[in-house]
Tab-separated table of C-alpha atoms in Angstrom:
chain	number	residue	atom	x	y	z
S	15	MET	CA	4.244	-22.328	39.059
S	16	ASN	CA	1.310	-21.843	40.782
S	17	LYS	CA	-1.860	-23.003	38.690
S	18	VAL	CA	-3.697	-23.333	42.587
S	19	PHE	CA	-6.346	-20.226	43.748
S	20	LYS	CA	-7.673	-19.879	46.378
S	21	ASN	CA	-11.022	-20.020	45.181
S	22	ALA	CA	-14.010	-19.195	42.721
S	23	GLU	CA	-13.931	-15.607	43.081
S	24	GLU	CA	-9.775	-15.448	42.735
S	25	ALA	CA	-9.481	-18.202	39.954
S	26	ILE	CA	-12.362	-16.140	37.748
S	27	HIS	CA	-11.054	-13.007	38.640
S	28	ASP	CA	-10.884	-11.641	35.239
S	29	ILE	CA	-13.822	-13.080	33.715
S	30	LYS	CA	-15.104	-9.761	31.632
S	31	ASP	CA	-18.901	-9.030	30.552
S	32	GLY	CA	-19.286	-10.236	26.313
S	33	MET	CA	-16.940	-13.107	26.813
S	34	VAL	CA	-17.965	-16.514	25.324
S	35	LEU	CA	-17.259	-19.522	28.168
S	36	MET	CA	-17.887	-23.161	28.894
S	37	LEU	CA	-19.520	-25.005	31.544
S	38	GLY	CA	-19.326	-28.866	32.622
S	39	GLY	CA	-22.313	-30.398	33.372
S	40	PHE	CA	-24.762	-33.008	32.415
S	41	GLY	CA	-27.831	-31.618	33.331
S	42	LEU	CA	-26.768	-30.293	37.254
S	43	CYS	CA	-24.062	-33.610	37.303
S	44	GLY	CA	-20.789	-32.130	37.323
S	45	ILE	CA	-21.340	-28.431	37.224
S	46	PRO	CA	-18.398	-25.935	38.414
S	47	GLU	CA	-21.201	-24.953	41.682
S	48	ASN	CA	-18.366	-22.539	43.075
S	49	CYS	CA	-17.415	-20.892	39.288
S	50	ILE	CA	-21.229	-20.867	38.700
S	51	ALA	CA	-22.122	-18.779	42.335
S	52	ALA	CA	-18.655	-16.888	41.867
S	53	LEU	CA	-20.061	-15.247	38.547
S	54	VAL	CA	-23.602	-14.826	39.783
S	55	LYS	CA	-22.222	-12.189	42.862
S	56	LYS	CA	-19.686	-10.718	40.355
S	57	GLY	CA	-22.261	-9.702	37.951
S	58	VAL	CA	-21.083	-10.084	34.217
S	59	LYS	CA	-22.230	-9.559	31.769
S	60	ASN	CA	-23.200	-10.123	28.028
S	61	LEU	CA	-21.633	-13.873	28.430
S	62	THR	CA	-22.055	-16.596	25.590
S	63	CYS	CA	-22.821	-19.940	27.897
S	64	ILE	CA	-21.493	-22.854	26.064
S	65	SER	CA	-22.993	-26.235	28.643
S	66	ASN	CA	-25.465	-28.815	27.438
S	67	ASN	CA	-28.069	-27.880	28.830
S	68	ALA	CA	-29.218	-24.647	31.161
S	69	GLY	CA	-29.506	-25.793	34.122
S	70	VAL	CA	-32.313	-25.393	36.302
S	71	ASP	CA	-34.556	-22.217	37.286
S	72	ASP	CA	-33.184	-21.884	40.786
S	73	PHE	CA	-29.631	-23.563	40.175
S	74	GLY	CA	-27.115	-23.937	37.752
S	75	ILE	CA	-26.902	-21.838	34.570
S	76	GLY	CA	-30.248	-20.615	36.188
S	77	LEU	CA	-28.704	-18.470	38.369
S	78	MET	CA	-27.227	-16.411	35.301
S	79	LEU	CA	-30.077	-16.646	33.474
S	80	LYS	CA	-32.588	-15.061	35.957
S	81	GLN	CA	-30.284	-12.181	36.834
S	82	ARG	CA	-30.137	-11.719	32.602
S	83	GLN	CA	-26.137	-12.264	32.601
S	84	VAL	CA	-26.725	-14.392	29.865
S	85	LYS	CA	-26.975	-12.954	26.184
S	86	LYS	CA	-26.230	-16.376	24.343
S	87	MET	CA	-26.505	-20.049	25.085
S	88	ILE	CA	-25.069	-22.867	22.654
S	89	SER	CA	-26.569	-25.836	24.119
S	90	SER	CA	-28.412	-29.131	23.179
S	91	TYR	CA	-31.143	-29.459	25.703
S	92	VAL	CA	-32.296	-26.566	27.359
S	93	GLY	CA	-35.609	-28.293	28.599
S	94	GLU	CA	-35.922	-28.118	32.398
S	95	ASN	CA	-35.348	-24.793	32.643
S	96	ALA	CA	-39.334	-22.515	32.323
S	97	GLU	CA	-37.518	-19.590	32.758
S	98	PHE	CA	-34.828	-20.208	30.335
S	99	GLU	CA	-37.620	-20.783	27.837
S	100	ARG	CA	-39.937	-18.054	28.756
S	101	GLN	CA	-36.839	-16.024	27.652
S	102	LEU	CA	-35.650	-17.786	24.145
S	103	LEU	CA	-39.570	-17.931	23.288
S	104	SER	CA	-39.755	-13.640	23.722
S	105	GLY	CA	-36.241	-13.249	22.092
S	106	GLU	CA	-34.686	-11.911	25.158
S	107	LEU	CA	-32.243	-14.794	24.131
S	108	GLU	CA	-30.437	-15.821	21.830
S	109	VAL	CA	-30.010	-19.274	21.361
S	110	GLU	CA	-28.243	-21.769	19.444
S	111	LEU	CA	-29.515	-25.533	19.428
S	112	ILE	CA	-26.760	-27.921	18.587
S	113	PRO	CA	-26.670	-31.942	18.730
S	114	GLN	CA	-25.092	-33.155	22.236
S	115	GLY	CA	-22.214	-35.434	20.196
S	116	THR	CA	-21.665	-32.603	17.391
S	117	LEU	CA	-21.656	-30.218	21.041
S	118	ALA	CA	-18.855	-32.648	22.171
S	119	THR	CA	-17.036	-33.035	19.321
S	120	ARG	CA	-16.587	-29.393	19.552
S	121	CYS	CA	-15.283	-28.789	22.354
S	122	MET	CA	-12.608	-32.129	21.981
S	123	MET	CA	-11.329	-30.894	18.400
S	124	ALA	CA	-10.601	-27.300	20.040
S	125	GLY	CA	-8.088	-29.521	22.777
S	126	TYR	CA	-6.502	-31.409	19.579
S	127	GLY	CA	-5.719	-28.313	17.749
S	128	ILE	CA	-8.637	-29.601	15.083
S	129	PRO	CA	-10.573	-26.336	13.467
S	130	ALA	CA	-13.520	-28.521	11.876
S	131	PHE	CA	-14.312	-31.818	11.045
S	132	TYR	CA	-17.589	-33.832	9.239
S	133	THR	CA	-21.046	-35.480	11.589
S	134	PRO	CA	-23.626	-36.851	10.162
S	135	ALA	CA	-26.231	-35.792	12.878
S	136	GLY	CA	-28.227	-33.159	11.601
S	137	VAL	CA	-28.705	-33.543	7.924
S	138	GLY	CA	-31.733	-32.790	6.568
S	139	THR	CA	-32.101	-30.825	9.558
S	140	GLU	CA	-32.738	-26.606	10.657
S	141	VAL	CA	-28.885	-27.261	12.026
S	142	ALA	CA	-27.109	-27.509	9.059
S	143	GLU	CA	-28.402	-24.393	7.470
S	144	GLY	CA	-25.652	-22.230	6.343
S	145	LYS	CA	-23.428	-25.760	6.807
S	146	GLU	CA	-20.858	-27.449	4.436
S	147	VAL	CA	-22.595	-30.607	3.184
S	148	ARG	CA	-19.803	-33.655	1.613
S	149	ASN	CA	-20.444	-36.146	1.008
S	150	PHE	CA	-17.626	-40.050	1.570
S	151	ASN	CA	-18.170	-42.995	1.101
S	152	GLY	CA	-21.714	-42.534	-0.282
S	153	LYS	CA	-24.055	-40.495	3.212
S	154	ASP	CA	-23.742	-37.037	3.193
S	155	TYR	CA	-21.351	-35.182	6.450
S	156	LEU	CA	-22.099	-31.324	7.700
S	157	MET	CA	-19.072	-30.099	8.435
S	158	GLU	CA	-18.817	-28.395	11.872
S	159	TYR	CA	-16.285	-25.957	14.016
S	160	ALA	CA	-14.547	-26.068	16.470
S	161	PHE	CA	-15.027	-24.188	19.628
S	162	ASP	CA	-13.532	-21.222	20.606
S	163	ALA	CA	-13.505	-20.424	23.697
S	164	ASP	CA	-12.332	-17.435	26.761
S	165	PHE	CA	-12.359	-19.739	29.491
S	166	ALA	CA	-13.383	-22.985	30.684
S	167	LEU	CA	-14.881	-23.203	33.666
S	168	VAL	CA	-15.222	-27.208	34.667
S	169	LYS	CA	-15.528	-29.578	38.134
S	170	ALA	CA	-13.673	-33.098	38.635
S	171	TRP	CA	-13.598	-35.840	41.474
S	172	LYS	CA	-9.447	-35.059	42.496
S	173	GLY	CA	-7.424	-33.029	41.143
S	174	ASP	CA	-3.543	-32.577	42.463
S	175	THR	CA	-1.433	-29.169	42.446
S	176	MET	CA	-0.088	-29.865	38.551
S	177	GLY	CA	-4.060	-29.418	37.459
S	178	ASN	CA	-4.152	-33.580	36.620
S	179	LEU	CA	-7.851	-33.945	36.705
S	180	ILE	CA	-9.649	-37.114	37.259
S	181	PHE	CA	-13.140	-37.165	37.530
S	182	LYS	CA	-16.152	-39.402	38.766
S	183	ASP	CA	-18.918	-41.115	37.591
S	184	THR	CA	-20.991	-39.964	34.662
S	185	ALA	CA	-19.716	-36.513	36.643
S	186	ARG	CA	-17.357	-37.113	33.858
S	187	ASN	CA	-19.723	-36.094	30.789
S	188	PHE	CA	-18.654	-32.513	28.991
S	189	ASN	CA	-16.311	-31.797	32.063
S	190	PRO	CA	-12.391	-33.267	30.642
S	191	LEU	CA	-13.361	-31.723	27.006
S	192	MET	CA	-14.448	-28.402	28.011
S	193	ALA	CA	-10.691	-29.151	29.919
S	194	MET	CA	-9.326	-29.276	26.670
S	195	ALA	CA	-10.234	-26.734	24.888
S	196	GLY	CA	-10.298	-23.328	27.301
S	197	LYS	CA	-8.063	-20.179	26.507
S	198	ILE	CA	-8.369	-20.324	29.967
S	199	THR	CA	-9.222	-23.499	32.069
S	200	VAL	CA	-10.496	-23.013	36.389
S	201	ALA	CA	-10.714	-26.024	37.519
S	202	GLU	CA	-12.724	-26.553	41.108
S	203	VAL	CA	-12.301	-29.712	42.339
S	204	GLU	CA	-13.999	-31.569	45.874
S	205	GLU	CA	-11.039	-33.040	46.943
S	206	LEU	CA	-7.656	-30.913	46.021
S	207	VAL	CA	-3.880	-33.139	46.546
S	208	PRO	CA	-0.175	-32.244	46.136
S	209	ALA	CA	1.619	-33.796	42.812
S	210	GLY	CA	2.298	-37.389	43.252
S	211	GLU	CA	-0.539	-38.451	45.518
S	212	LEU	CA	-2.537	-39.212	42.163
S	213	ASP	CA	-1.747	-42.295	40.318
S	214	PRO	CA	-0.701	-40.477	36.959
S	215	ASN	CA	-2.310	-44.183	35.257
S	216	GLN	CA	-5.864	-42.660	36.747
S	217	ILE	CA	-5.273	-39.183	35.472
S	218	HIS	CA	-8.520	-38.436	32.752
S	219	THR	CA	-7.292	-34.703	32.298
S	220	PRO	CA	-3.427	-33.438	31.974
S	221	GLY	CA	-2.591	-30.755	34.088
S	222	ILE	CA	-1.119	-29.192	30.483
S	223	TYR	CA	-4.840	-27.762	30.369
S	224	VAL	CA	-5.880	-27.210	32.963
S	225	HIS	CA	-3.838	-23.192	34.158
S	226	ARG	CA	-6.283	-22.924	37.513
S	227	ILE	CA	-7.254	-25.190	40.074
S	228	PHE	CA	-9.149	-24.691	43.209
S	229	GLN	CA	-10.815	-26.395	46.083
S	230	GLY	CA	-14.526	-26.566	45.783
S	231	ILE	CA	-16.707	-25.948	49.287
S	232	ASN	CA	-20.399	-26.938	49.839
S	233	TYR	CA	-20.658	-29.086	47.528
S	234	GLU	CA	-25.097	-29.174	46.865
S	235	LYS	CA	-24.674	-31.867	44.490
S	236	ARG	CA	-28.880	-31.276	43.004
S	237	ILE	CA	-30.462	-34.238	42.564
S	238	GLU	CA	-32.988	-33.562	39.637
S	239	GLN	CA	-34.937	-36.387	38.773
S	240	ARG	CA	-34.446	-38.835	41.913
S	241	THR	CA	-35.685	-42.063	41.299
S	242	VAL	CA	-34.534	-45.269	43.759
S	243	ARG	CA	-36.655	-48.451	43.759
S	244	LYS	CA	-37.816	-50.918	47.204
S	245	ARG	CA	-35.632	-53.093	48.086
S	246	ASP	CA	-36.739	-56.653	47.655
E	8	MET	CA	-54.635	-51.787	21.930
E	9	LEU	CA	-50.945	-51.798	23.748
E	10	THR	CA	-50.555	-49.813	27.398
E	11	LYS	CA	-46.981	-48.497	27.314
E	12	GLU	CA	-45.602	-51.604	28.847
E	13	GLN	CA	-46.884	-53.572	25.991
E	14	ILE	CA	-45.499	-51.258	23.730
E	15	ALA	CA	-41.632	-51.052	25.545
E	16	GLN	CA	-42.914	-55.684	26.090
E	17	ARG	CA	-42.811	-55.942	22.099
E	18	ILE	CA	-39.975	-54.121	21.535
E	19	ALA	CA	-37.974	-56.355	23.910
E	20	ARG	CA	-38.659	-58.961	21.650
E	21	GLU	CA	-36.469	-57.820	19.088
E	22	LEU	CA	-33.133	-58.269	21.585
E	23	ARG	CA	-30.207	-60.029	21.169
E	24	ASP	CA	-28.210	-61.564	22.754
E	25	GLY	CA	-25.125	-59.298	23.876
E	26	MET	CA	-26.424	-56.057	22.101
E	27	TYR	CA	-25.361	-52.497	22.622
E	28	VAL	CA	-28.574	-51.033	22.731
E	29	ASN	CA	-28.869	-46.463	23.854
E	30	LEU	CA	-32.935	-46.258	25.290
E	31	GLY	CA	-34.642	-43.342	25.213
E	32	ILE	CA	-36.087	-41.255	27.996
E	33	GLY	CA	-40.495	-42.654	27.390
E	34	ILE	CA	-41.938	-45.194	26.751
E	35	PRO	CA	-38.426	-46.442	25.339
E	36	THR	CA	-36.444	-46.292	29.357
E	37	LEU	CA	-39.565	-49.224	29.455
E	38	VAL	CA	-37.831	-51.534	27.282
E	39	ALA	CA	-35.120	-52.240	29.865
E	40	ASN	CA	-37.452	-53.906	32.610
E	41	TYR	CA	-38.297	-56.979	30.039
E	42	VAL	CA	-34.933	-58.061	28.402
E	43	PRO	CA	-35.494	-62.145	28.711
E	44	LYS	CA	-33.937	-64.245	30.924
E	45	GLY	CA	-30.309	-65.318	30.019
E	46	MET	CA	-29.909	-62.678	27.824
E	47	THR	CA	-26.888	-59.868	28.180
E	48	ILE	CA	-28.003	-56.235	27.158
E	49	ILE	CA	-25.669	-53.692	27.842
E	50	LEU	CA	-27.971	-50.573	27.682
E	51	GLN	CA	-25.521	-47.546	26.649
E	52	SER	CA	-27.083	-43.771	28.292
E	53	GLU	CA	-25.049	-41.403	26.226
E	54	ASN	CA	-24.395	-39.681	29.339
E	55	GLY	CA	-20.915	-41.392	29.737
E	56	MET	CA	-21.868	-45.141	30.275
E	57	LEU	CA	-22.232	-48.690	29.285
E	58	GLY	CA	-23.803	-50.816	31.499
E	59	MET	CA	-25.945	-49.261	33.017
E	60	GLY	CA	-28.386	-50.845	35.899
E	61	PRO	CA	-31.636	-50.234	38.044
E	62	PHE	CA	-32.537	-47.457	39.756
E	63	PRO	CA	-30.686	-47.402	43.314
E	64	TYR	CA	-31.522	-49.283	46.443
E	65	GLU	CA	-33.847	-45.699	48.814
E	66	GLY	CA	-31.053	-43.819	50.035
E	67	GLU	CA	-28.091	-44.889	47.934
E	68	GLU	CA	-28.693	-42.289	45.475
E	69	ASP	CA	-25.451	-40.749	43.288
E	70	PRO	CA	-25.862	-37.419	42.379
E	71	ASP	CA	-22.648	-38.030	40.305
E	72	LEU	CA	-24.672	-41.452	39.083
E	73	ILE	CA	-27.080	-40.551	36.582
E	74	ASN	CA	-28.809	-41.593	33.920
E	75	ALA	CA	-29.867	-39.002	29.752
E	76	GLY	CA	-33.114	-38.233	31.613
E	77	LYS	CA	-31.492	-37.174	34.520
E	78	GLN	CA	-32.953	-40.055	36.840
E	79	THR	CA	-30.731	-40.676	39.433
E	80	VAL	CA	-29.364	-44.775	38.174
E	81	THR	CA	-26.322	-47.644	38.591
E	82	ILE	CA	-23.906	-49.126	36.409
E	83	LEU	CA	-23.291	-53.037	36.789
E	84	PRO	CA	-20.804	-55.271	37.442
E	85	GLY	CA	-18.337	-54.959	33.815
E	86	GLY	CA	-19.861	-51.106	33.118
E	87	SER	CA	-17.636	-48.282	31.935
E	88	PHE	CA	-17.542	-44.352	32.233
E	89	PHE	CA	-15.928	-42.541	29.544
E	90	ASP	CA	-17.103	-38.631	28.090
E	91	SER	CA	-18.922	-36.684	25.719
E	92	ALA	CA	-16.762	-36.965	23.095
E	93	MET	CA	-16.462	-40.819	23.454
E	94	SER	CA	-19.477	-41.778	24.122
E	95	PHE	CA	-21.434	-40.264	20.824
E	96	GLY	CA	-17.845	-41.717	18.751
E	97	MET	CA	-19.343	-45.252	19.793
E	98	ILE	CA	-23.190	-43.751	18.351
E	99	ARG	CA	-21.734	-42.182	15.198
E	100	ALA	CA	-19.151	-45.203	14.512
E	101	GLY	CA	-21.716	-47.726	14.552
E	102	LYS	CA	-20.554	-49.417	17.958
E	103	VAL	CA	-24.195	-49.024	19.103
E	104	ASP	CA	-26.787	-51.814	17.263
E	105	LEU	CA	-29.914	-50.948	19.532
E	106	THR	CA	-31.611	-47.782	19.645
E	107	VAL	CA	-35.298	-46.839	20.460
E	108	LEU	CA	-36.508	-43.386	21.061
E	109	GLY	CA	-40.323	-41.987	20.690
E	110	ALA	CA	-41.170	-39.453	18.088
E	111	MET	CA	-44.001	-36.783	17.391
E	112	GLU	CA	-44.150	-37.528	14.033
E	113	VAL	CA	-42.660	-40.750	11.442
E	114	ALA	CA	-42.766	-40.136	7.617
E	115	ASP	CA	-43.512	-43.004	5.117
E	116	ASN	CA	-39.524	-43.408	4.116
E	117	GLY	CA	-38.344	-43.142	7.950
E	118	ASP	CA	-37.589	-39.269	8.057
E	119	ILE	CA	-38.447	-38.713	11.591
E	120	ALA	CA	-39.247	-35.076	13.929
E	121	ASN	CA	-39.286	-35.540	17.698
E	122	TRP	CA	-37.198	-32.120	19.302
E	123	LYS	CA	-39.264	-28.507	18.245
E	124	ILE	CA	-42.297	-27.837	18.046
E	125	PRO	CA	-42.111	-24.265	16.948
E	126	GLY	CA	-43.125	-21.394	18.797
E	127	LYS	CA	-44.755	-23.626	21.537
E	128	MET	CA	-41.196	-26.322	22.802
E	129	VAL	CA	-38.672	-25.538	22.766
E	130	LYS	CA	-36.291	-28.146	24.447
E	131	GLY	CA	-33.363	-28.996	22.154
E	132	MET	CA	-32.543	-31.977	20.437
E	133	GLY	CA	-29.653	-33.339	23.213
E	134	GLY	CA	-28.208	-36.826	21.169
E	135	ALA	CA	-30.889	-37.666	19.011
E	136	MET	CA	-30.176	-36.108	15.681
E	137	ASP	CA	-26.835	-37.803	16.818
E	138	LEU	CA	-28.195	-41.260	17.364
E	139	VAL	CA	-30.676	-41.147	14.498
E	140	ALA	CA	-27.486	-39.803	11.903
E	141	SER	CA	-26.177	-43.083	12.511
E	142	ALA	CA	-27.563	-45.503	14.759
E	143	LYS	CA	-27.260	-49.322	12.554
E	144	ASN	CA	-31.087	-50.146	13.561
E	145	ILE	CA	-33.800	-46.903	15.282
E	146	ILE	CA	-37.428	-48.501	16.509
E	147	VAL	CA	-39.589	-46.260	17.669
E	148	ALA	CA	-41.410	-46.942	20.483
E	149	MET	CA	-45.060	-44.344	20.131
E	150	GLN	CA	-48.553	-43.573	20.325
E	151	HIS	CA	-49.932	-43.579	16.692
E	152	THR	CA	-52.155	-41.026	17.288
E	153	ASP	CA	-51.767	-37.650	19.001
E	154	LYS	CA	-53.516	-36.397	21.660
E	155	ALA	CA	-56.469	-35.000	19.133
E	156	GLY	CA	-56.318	-37.902	17.558
E	157	ASN	CA	-54.367	-36.843	14.686
E	158	SER	CA	-52.136	-40.110	13.107
E	159	LYS	CA	-48.034	-39.467	13.485
E	160	LEU	CA	-47.653	-42.006	11.059
E	161	LEU	CA	-47.246	-39.475	8.380
E	162	PRO	CA	-46.685	-39.312	4.839
E	163	LYS	CA	-44.317	-36.330	5.009
E	164	CYS	CA	-42.953	-34.567	8.870
E	165	THR	CA	-45.006	-31.432	9.281
E	166	LEU	CA	-42.848	-30.591	12.527
E	167	PRO	CA	-38.796	-29.769	12.003
E	168	ILE	CA	-37.352	-33.059	11.200
E	169	THR	CA	-34.451	-34.424	13.442
E	170	GLY	CA	-33.636	-37.327	10.762
E	171	LEU	CA	-33.509	-38.207	7.693
E	172	ARG	CA	-34.855	-42.026	6.471
E	173	CYS	CA	-33.729	-43.246	9.429
E	174	VAL	CA	-36.600	-45.568	11.212
E	175	LYS	CA	-36.105	-49.017	10.441
E	176	LYS	CA	-39.747	-49.684	12.592
E	177	ILE	CA	-42.052	-48.933	15.098
E	178	VAL	CA	-44.003	-49.926	17.192
E	179	THR	CA	-47.063	-47.486	18.349
E	180	ASP	CA	-50.488	-49.073	20.521
E	181	LEU	CA	-51.463	-50.382	17.463
E	182	GLY	CA	-49.417	-52.006	16.226
E	183	VAL	CA	-45.514	-52.643	14.953
E	184	PHE	CA	-44.544	-51.582	11.519
E	185	ASP	CA	-41.610	-51.288	9.088
E	186	VAL	CA	-40.303	-49.406	6.760
E	187	THR	CA	-39.983	-50.459	3.755
E	188	PRO	CA	-39.373	-48.886	0.646
E	189	HIS	CA	-43.319	-48.389	-0.292
E	190	GLY	CA	-44.393	-46.812	3.246
E	191	PHE	CA	-45.204	-48.532	6.785
E	192	LYS	CA	-45.542	-52.562	6.542
E	193	LEU	CA	-47.935	-53.735	9.332
E	194	LEU	CA	-45.987	-56.358	10.573
E	195	GLU	CA	-48.424	-57.631	13.183
E	196	ARG	CA	-51.463	-55.174	15.041
E	197	ALA	CA	-52.389	-55.190	18.960
E	198	PRO	CA	-55.067	-57.120	20.800
E	199	GLY	CA	-58.189	-56.118	19.158
E	200	VAL	CA	-57.588	-53.825	16.733
E	201	THR	CA	-58.091	-54.591	12.982
E	202	VAL	CA	-56.503	-53.211	10.202
E	203	GLU	CA	-59.467	-51.220	8.497
E	204	GLU	CA	-59.056	-49.299	12.160
E	205	ILE	CA	-54.869	-48.924	11.438
E	206	ARG	CA	-55.549	-47.772	7.950
E	207	ALA	CA	-58.132	-45.269	9.032
E	208	LYS	CA	-55.242	-44.145	11.776
E	209	THR	CA	-52.467	-43.521	9.439
E	210	ALA	CA	-52.373	-40.574	7.568
E	211	GLY	CA	-48.417	-42.267	5.374
E	212	ARG	CA	-48.556	-45.141	3.420
E	213	LEU	CA	-49.676	-48.786	4.304
E	214	VAL	CA	-48.377	-52.183	2.897
E	215	VAL	CA	-51.066	-54.767	4.596
E	216	GLU	CA	-50.238	-58.407	2.904
E	217	GLY	CA	-52.165	-60.454	3.444
E	218	ASP	CA	-53.154	-61.662	7.393
E	219	VAL	CA	-51.913	-59.980	10.159
E	220	VAL	CA	-50.473	-61.457	13.416
E	221	GLU	CA	-52.184	-60.731	16.376
E	222	MET	CA	-49.773	-59.668	19.091
E	223	SER	CA	-49.896	-61.710	22.131
E	224	PHE	CA	-48.730	-61.611	25.794
C-alpha cells in the first residue's frame, strides 16, 4: 500500500473536466492551498465545487473562478468575492446556496453511509423549494441528501503515511467531514510523518477515509480579517 | 436613540451565568464587550469553537484561529475545537442557549429576513438559517429603520425569508420589543425617544401597555 504522493500535481493528476470536487476550509482558513494551485495550473474546467466559501478575488477558489474553471459552486456564504458575485449576477456561474449546517451534514452523511437526513434549517424559505417536508413531533423538517463527490481535497495540520489526519484549531472546520465524503480523498498536510508517530487517540480522521496524502509546501495561510488588541 | 454599543450593552443584560451564546457579525459581536463582571459566558463560534476569547495581541495572530466573521481571535482556557457538523449539531440540538444576530427585516410574527436582496446582494445565508431554525432564544440587534428611513419591523417580510416565527426579542436604536402573538410589544424606550416616535417608525403591529420605561445606562 502506498498512499503517499510526491506533490499536489501528482495527487490530483486524474481530476478531469466536469467532476464534482469538495474543498475543505472556512473562509481562507484550512483551505487546500497546494491542491488549488495545482488545479489552476492543470486548467481543468466545468467543475462543480462544494465548499463553504469561494475564496477571495486573488486567493483560494477565487483563483479558479478567475480562470473560469468553475461551472457551479455549492456554498453557504460567498460574500468576500467580488468576481464571484459578478459571475453569479450575470448568470455565468451556477450557484446553489445552502445553509452551513446542512452543507456540513451533507458531507458527513456521505462519510457515514446515510443517504439523507432531516433538518429544520431552511423550512419556509427558498431553500425548501422542491424538497420533501416532514413533520416530527410538531415541527417541520426538510429532507436533504448526502453529497456525492468525485474528489475531496482537504488540508490537515499533521498526517501520517497511513493517511491518518490531525487538524489544528478552527482550520478543522469542513476538512474532516469532506475527507470522509470523497470517492477519492486527497489530503495535503503541513507535516507528514511515518506511521506510528501520531498518537492513535488524537487522530481526527482515520486513514481509511484518505486515499492520497502529500507533504504540502509554501503555505501562505492568508488572514482574511486581521483583528488585534493593544497590550494594556 | 441608542448607539450600536448601547444596543449591545442592552442585550448583554439578557445574559445569565453559564449561558452558551452564539453572536452574529456586526452589532451582536459587540455584546461580548459587556458581559457583566463575575459572569461566565461561553461563546460559540459556528466555524468550530467553544470558549472564544478576545482578539489576539498584535503579533500573535494565528491564521488557523478565526471566528465565524473570519477575524483572528483567541480561545479561552476550557475552550474546545470541533468540526462544522458537530458545531451545527449542537446548535440544532438546542444546546446553544442564546443566539444574537442582525436582520434586514423582522415581521411581527417573528419571521426574519437577513440573507439576500434579490438582484442586488447575494452573499448567502452562512449559518443563519440553521441558527434561527433551532435556537431556543433569538434576539435580533438592528437599526429600527433602513438608510431610507423605512421601518424594518414589518407586518410581513418583503425580502427572502431566513426563518419562520423564530425571533423572540428585538433591540433597536429606539427600543426593546418582545415578539408576541399580538405583534411587537414595546418593553423599553431608548433615552429621549417617545412612544409616538416608535409608533410612527414601526410598520408592524405594535403593542403598548401602560407606561413604557426609559432605558438607562
